[in-house]
Backbone as CSV, one residue per row, in Angstrom:
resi,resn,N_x,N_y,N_z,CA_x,CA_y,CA_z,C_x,C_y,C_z
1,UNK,0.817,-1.195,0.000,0.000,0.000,0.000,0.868,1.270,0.000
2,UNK,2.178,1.522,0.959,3.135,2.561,0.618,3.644,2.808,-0.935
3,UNK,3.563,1.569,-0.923,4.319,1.688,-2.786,3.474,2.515,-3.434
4,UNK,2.073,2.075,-3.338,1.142,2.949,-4.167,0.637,4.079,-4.027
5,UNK,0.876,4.815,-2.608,0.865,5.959,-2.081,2.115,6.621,-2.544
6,UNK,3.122,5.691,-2.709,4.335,7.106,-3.464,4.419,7.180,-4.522
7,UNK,3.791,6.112,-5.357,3.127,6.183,-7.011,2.342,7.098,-6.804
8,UNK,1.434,7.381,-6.326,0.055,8.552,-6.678,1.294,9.834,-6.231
9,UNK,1.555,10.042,-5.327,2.287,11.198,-4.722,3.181,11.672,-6.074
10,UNK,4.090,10.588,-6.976,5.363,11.041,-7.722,4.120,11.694,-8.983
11,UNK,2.797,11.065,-9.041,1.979,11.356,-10.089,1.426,12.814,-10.188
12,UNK,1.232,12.753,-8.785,0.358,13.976,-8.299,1.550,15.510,-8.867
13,UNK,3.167,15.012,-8.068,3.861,16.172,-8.619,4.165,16.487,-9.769
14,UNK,3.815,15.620,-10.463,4.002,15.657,-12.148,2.515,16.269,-12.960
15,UNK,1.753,16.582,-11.668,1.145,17.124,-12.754,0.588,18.172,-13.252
16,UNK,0.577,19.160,-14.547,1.034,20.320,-14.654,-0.407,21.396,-14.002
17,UNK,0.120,22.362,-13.581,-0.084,23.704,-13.471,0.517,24.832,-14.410
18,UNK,-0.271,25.279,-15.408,0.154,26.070,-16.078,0.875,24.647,-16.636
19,UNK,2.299,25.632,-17.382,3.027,24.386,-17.670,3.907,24.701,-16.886
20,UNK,4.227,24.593,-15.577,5.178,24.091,-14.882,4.380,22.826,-14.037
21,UNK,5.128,22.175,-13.510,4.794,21.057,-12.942,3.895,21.189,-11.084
22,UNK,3.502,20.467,-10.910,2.857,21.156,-9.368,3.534,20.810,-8.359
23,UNK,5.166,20.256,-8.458,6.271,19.944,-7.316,6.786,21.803,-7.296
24,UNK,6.878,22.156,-9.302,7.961,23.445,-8.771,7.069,24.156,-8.481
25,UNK,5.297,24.170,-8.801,5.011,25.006,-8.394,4.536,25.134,-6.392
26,UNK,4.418,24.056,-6.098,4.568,23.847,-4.589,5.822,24.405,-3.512
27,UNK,6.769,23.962,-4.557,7.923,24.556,-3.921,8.357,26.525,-3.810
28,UNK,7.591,26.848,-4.974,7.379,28.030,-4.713,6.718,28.699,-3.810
29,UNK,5.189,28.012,-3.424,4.714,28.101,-2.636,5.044,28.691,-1.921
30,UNK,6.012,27.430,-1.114,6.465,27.260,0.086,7.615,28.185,0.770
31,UNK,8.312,29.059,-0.855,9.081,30.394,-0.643,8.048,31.271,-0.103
32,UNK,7.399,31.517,-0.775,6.283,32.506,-1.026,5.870,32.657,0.362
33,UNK,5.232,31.389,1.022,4.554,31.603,1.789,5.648,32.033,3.385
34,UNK,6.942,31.777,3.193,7.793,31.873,4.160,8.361,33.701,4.178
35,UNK,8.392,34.026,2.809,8.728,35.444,2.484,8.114,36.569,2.767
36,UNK,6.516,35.887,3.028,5.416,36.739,3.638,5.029,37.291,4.778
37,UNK,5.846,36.299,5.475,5.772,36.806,6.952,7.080,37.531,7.399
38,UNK,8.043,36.890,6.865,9.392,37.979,6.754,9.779,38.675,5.980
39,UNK,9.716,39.797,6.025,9.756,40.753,4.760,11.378,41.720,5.152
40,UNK,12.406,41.226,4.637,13.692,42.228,5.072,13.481,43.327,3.846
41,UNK,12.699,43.187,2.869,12.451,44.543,2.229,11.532,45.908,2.361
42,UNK,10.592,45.477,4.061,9.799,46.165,4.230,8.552,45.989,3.503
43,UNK,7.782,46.924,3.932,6.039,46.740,3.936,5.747,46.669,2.189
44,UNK,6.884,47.139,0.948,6.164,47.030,-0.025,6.683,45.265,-0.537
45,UNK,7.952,44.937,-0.037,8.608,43.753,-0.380,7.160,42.539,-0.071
46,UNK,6.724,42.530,1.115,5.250,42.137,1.969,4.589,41.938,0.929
47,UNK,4.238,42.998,0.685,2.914,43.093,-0.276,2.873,42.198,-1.648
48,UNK,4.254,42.724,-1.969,4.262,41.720,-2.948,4.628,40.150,-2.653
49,UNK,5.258,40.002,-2.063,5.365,38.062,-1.645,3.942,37.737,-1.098
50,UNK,2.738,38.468,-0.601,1.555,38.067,-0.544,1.394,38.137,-1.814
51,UNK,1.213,38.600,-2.693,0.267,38.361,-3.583,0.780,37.157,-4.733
52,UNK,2.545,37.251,-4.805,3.300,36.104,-5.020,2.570,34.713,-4.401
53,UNK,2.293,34.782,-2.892,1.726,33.501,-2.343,-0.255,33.417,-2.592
54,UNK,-0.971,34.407,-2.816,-2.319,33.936,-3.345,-2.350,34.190,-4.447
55,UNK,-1.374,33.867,-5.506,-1.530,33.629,-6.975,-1.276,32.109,-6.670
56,UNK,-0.224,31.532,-6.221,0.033,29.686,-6.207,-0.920,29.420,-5.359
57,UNK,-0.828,29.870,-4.193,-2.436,29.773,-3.423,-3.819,29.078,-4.674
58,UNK,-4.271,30.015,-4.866,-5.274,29.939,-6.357,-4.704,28.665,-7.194
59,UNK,-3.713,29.117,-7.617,-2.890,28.287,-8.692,-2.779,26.184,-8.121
60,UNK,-2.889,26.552,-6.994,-2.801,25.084,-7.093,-3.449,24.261,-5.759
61,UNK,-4.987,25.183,-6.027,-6.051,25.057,-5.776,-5.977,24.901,-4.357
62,UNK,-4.857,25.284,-3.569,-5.670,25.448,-2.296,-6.516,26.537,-1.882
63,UNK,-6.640,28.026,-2.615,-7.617,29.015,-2.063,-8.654,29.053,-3.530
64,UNK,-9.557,29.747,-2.741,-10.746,29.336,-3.535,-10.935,30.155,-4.893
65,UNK,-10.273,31.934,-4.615,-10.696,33.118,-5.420,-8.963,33.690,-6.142
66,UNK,-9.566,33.647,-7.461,-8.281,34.592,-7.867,-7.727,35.657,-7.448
67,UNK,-6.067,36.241,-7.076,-5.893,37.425,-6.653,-6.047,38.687,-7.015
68,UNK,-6.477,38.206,-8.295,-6.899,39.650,-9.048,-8.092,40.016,-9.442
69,UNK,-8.888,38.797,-9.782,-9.907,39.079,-10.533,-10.786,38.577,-9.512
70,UNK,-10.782,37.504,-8.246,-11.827,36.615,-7.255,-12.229,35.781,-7.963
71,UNK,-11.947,35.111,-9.371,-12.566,34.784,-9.817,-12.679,33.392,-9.021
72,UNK,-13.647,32.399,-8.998,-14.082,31.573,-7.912,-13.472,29.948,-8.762
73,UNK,-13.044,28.838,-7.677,-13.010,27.920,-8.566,-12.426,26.809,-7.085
74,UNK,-12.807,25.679,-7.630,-12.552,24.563,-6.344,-11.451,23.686,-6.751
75,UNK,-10.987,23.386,-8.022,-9.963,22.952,-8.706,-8.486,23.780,-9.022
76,UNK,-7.723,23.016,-9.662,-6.690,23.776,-10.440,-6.993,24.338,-11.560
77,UNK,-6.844,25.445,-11.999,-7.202,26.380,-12.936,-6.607,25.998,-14.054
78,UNK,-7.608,26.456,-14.953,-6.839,25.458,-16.685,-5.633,27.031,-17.112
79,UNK,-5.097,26.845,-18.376,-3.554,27.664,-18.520,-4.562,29.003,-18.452
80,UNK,-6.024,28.641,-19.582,-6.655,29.746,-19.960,-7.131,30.712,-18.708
81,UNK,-7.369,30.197,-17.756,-7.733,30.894,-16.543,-6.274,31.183,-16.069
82,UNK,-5.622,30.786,-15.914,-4.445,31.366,-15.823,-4.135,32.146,-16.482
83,UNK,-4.187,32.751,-17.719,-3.871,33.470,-18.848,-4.728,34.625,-18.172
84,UNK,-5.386,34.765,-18.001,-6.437,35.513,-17.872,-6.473,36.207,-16.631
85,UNK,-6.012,35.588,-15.725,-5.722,36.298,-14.369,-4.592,36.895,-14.718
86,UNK,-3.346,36.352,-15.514,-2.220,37.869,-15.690,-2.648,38.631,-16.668
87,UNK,-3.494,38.431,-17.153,-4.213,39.836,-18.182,-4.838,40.932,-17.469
88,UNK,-5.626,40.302,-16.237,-6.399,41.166,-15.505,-5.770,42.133,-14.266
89,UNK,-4.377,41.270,-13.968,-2.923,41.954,-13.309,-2.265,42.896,-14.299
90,UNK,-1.753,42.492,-15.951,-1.366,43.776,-16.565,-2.160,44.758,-16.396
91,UNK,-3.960,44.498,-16.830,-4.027,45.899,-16.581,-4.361,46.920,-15.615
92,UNK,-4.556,46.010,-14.442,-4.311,46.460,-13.016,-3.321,47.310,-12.798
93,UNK,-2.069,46.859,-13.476,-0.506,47.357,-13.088,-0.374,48.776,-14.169
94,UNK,-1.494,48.570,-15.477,-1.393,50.060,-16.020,-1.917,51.262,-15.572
95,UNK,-2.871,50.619,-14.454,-3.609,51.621,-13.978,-2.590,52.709,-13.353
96,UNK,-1.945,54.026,-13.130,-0.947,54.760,-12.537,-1.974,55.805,-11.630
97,UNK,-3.223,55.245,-11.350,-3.931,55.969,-9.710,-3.949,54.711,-8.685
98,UNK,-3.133,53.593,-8.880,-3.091,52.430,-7.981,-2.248,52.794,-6.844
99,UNK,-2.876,52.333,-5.501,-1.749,52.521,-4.391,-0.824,51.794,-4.511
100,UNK,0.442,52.077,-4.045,1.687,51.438,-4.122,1.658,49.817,-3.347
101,UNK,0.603,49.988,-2.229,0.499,48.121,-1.721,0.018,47.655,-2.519
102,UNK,-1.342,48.089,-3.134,-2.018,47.557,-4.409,-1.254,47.391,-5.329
103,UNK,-0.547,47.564,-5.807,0.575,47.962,-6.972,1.635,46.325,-6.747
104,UNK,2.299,46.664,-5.499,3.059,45.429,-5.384,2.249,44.102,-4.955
105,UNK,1.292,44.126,-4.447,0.668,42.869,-4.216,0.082,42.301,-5.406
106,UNK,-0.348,43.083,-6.787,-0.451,42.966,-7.982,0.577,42.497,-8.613
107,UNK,1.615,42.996,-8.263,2.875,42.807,-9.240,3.257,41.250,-8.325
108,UNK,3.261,41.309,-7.404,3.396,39.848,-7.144,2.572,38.588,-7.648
109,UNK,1.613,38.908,-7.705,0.381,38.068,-8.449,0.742,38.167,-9.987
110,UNK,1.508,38.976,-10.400,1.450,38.796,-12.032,2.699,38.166,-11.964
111,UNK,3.443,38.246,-11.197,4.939,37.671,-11.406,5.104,36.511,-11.438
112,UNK,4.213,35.726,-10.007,3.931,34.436,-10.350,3.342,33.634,-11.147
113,UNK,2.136,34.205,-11.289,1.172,33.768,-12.863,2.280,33.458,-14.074
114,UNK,2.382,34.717,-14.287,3.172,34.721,-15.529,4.346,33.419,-15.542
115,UNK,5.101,33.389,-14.661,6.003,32.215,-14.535,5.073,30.741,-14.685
116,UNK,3.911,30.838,-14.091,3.328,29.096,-14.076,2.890,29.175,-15.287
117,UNK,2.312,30.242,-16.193,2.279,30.196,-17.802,3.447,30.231,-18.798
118,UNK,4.492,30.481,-18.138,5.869,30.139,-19.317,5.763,31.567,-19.896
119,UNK,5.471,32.408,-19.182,5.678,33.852,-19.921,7.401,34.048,-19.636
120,UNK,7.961,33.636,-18.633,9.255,33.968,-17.895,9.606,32.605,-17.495
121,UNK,10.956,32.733,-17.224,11.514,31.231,-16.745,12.039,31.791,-15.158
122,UNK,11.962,32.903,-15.284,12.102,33.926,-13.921,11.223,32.871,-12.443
123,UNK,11.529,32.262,-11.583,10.578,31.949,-10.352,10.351,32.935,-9.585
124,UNK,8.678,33.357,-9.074,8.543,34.503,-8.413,9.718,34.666,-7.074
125,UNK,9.785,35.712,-6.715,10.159,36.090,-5.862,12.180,36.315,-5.881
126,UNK,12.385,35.394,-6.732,13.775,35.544,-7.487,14.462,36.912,-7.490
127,UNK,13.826,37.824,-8.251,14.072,39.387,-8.891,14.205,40.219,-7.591
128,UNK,13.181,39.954,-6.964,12.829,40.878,-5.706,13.799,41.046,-4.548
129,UNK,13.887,39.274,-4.573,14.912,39.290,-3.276,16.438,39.845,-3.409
130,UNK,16.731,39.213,-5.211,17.838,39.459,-5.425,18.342,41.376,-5.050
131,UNK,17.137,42.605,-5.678,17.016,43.740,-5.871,17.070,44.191,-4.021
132,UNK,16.623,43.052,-2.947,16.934,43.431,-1.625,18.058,43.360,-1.079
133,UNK,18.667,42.477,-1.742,20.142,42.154,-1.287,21.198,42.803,-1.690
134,UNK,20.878,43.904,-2.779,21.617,44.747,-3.660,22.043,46.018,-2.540
């Protein structure tokens, strides 16, 4: 019975989100969700690793509502709903009367999206941290 519990498990991580796989996208997660509570970049660095963590949140169906749009769903989201939530983040991010938390908690949500759609080979939170450590 273990055998077949780590068969479903090796199955389960293989299988895609967006087109990345749902191990890398778990493992992002699991940045995400650690980056959120520690923020050495301050309150806008925050904002954005939240919204970094309820885009995979959404993305791999543990929360219920998209970060941008709410859009509602009990599953993993197909690419097209994915597509579509960083469409609704670009033009969130064109808006220039957006507050600056709004702004980065957006930009975190598009950063990750975009990566589980193969827009970027970039993993969220990558850019950010690197630009804190600078």
């Amino acid at each position: 019975m273990c055998a077949l519990r780590s068969r479903a498990r090796e199955q389960e991580d293989e299988t895609p989100v967006g087109v990345r796989v749902r191990r890398e996208a778990r493992s992002a997660y699991a940045s995400a969700t650690g980056a959120a509570g520690r923020a050495p970049g301050g309150r806008r660095r925050a904002h954005f690793a939240a919204g970094v963590r309820d885009a995979l949140d959404w993305a791999l169906a543990y929360g219920e509502r998209g970060p941008v749009t709410g859009a509602r769903g009990d599953a993993v989201p197909d690419l097209y709903a994915l597509t579509a939530e960083v469409d609704a983040a670009t033009v969130r991010l064109d808006d220039p009367a957006s507050p600056v938390d709004d702004r980065e908690y957006v930009l975190g949500a598009h950063d990750a999206l975009a990566w589980l759609c193969g827009h970027t080979d970039e993993r969220p939170l990558a850019r950010k941290v690197a630009l804190h450590r600078a």
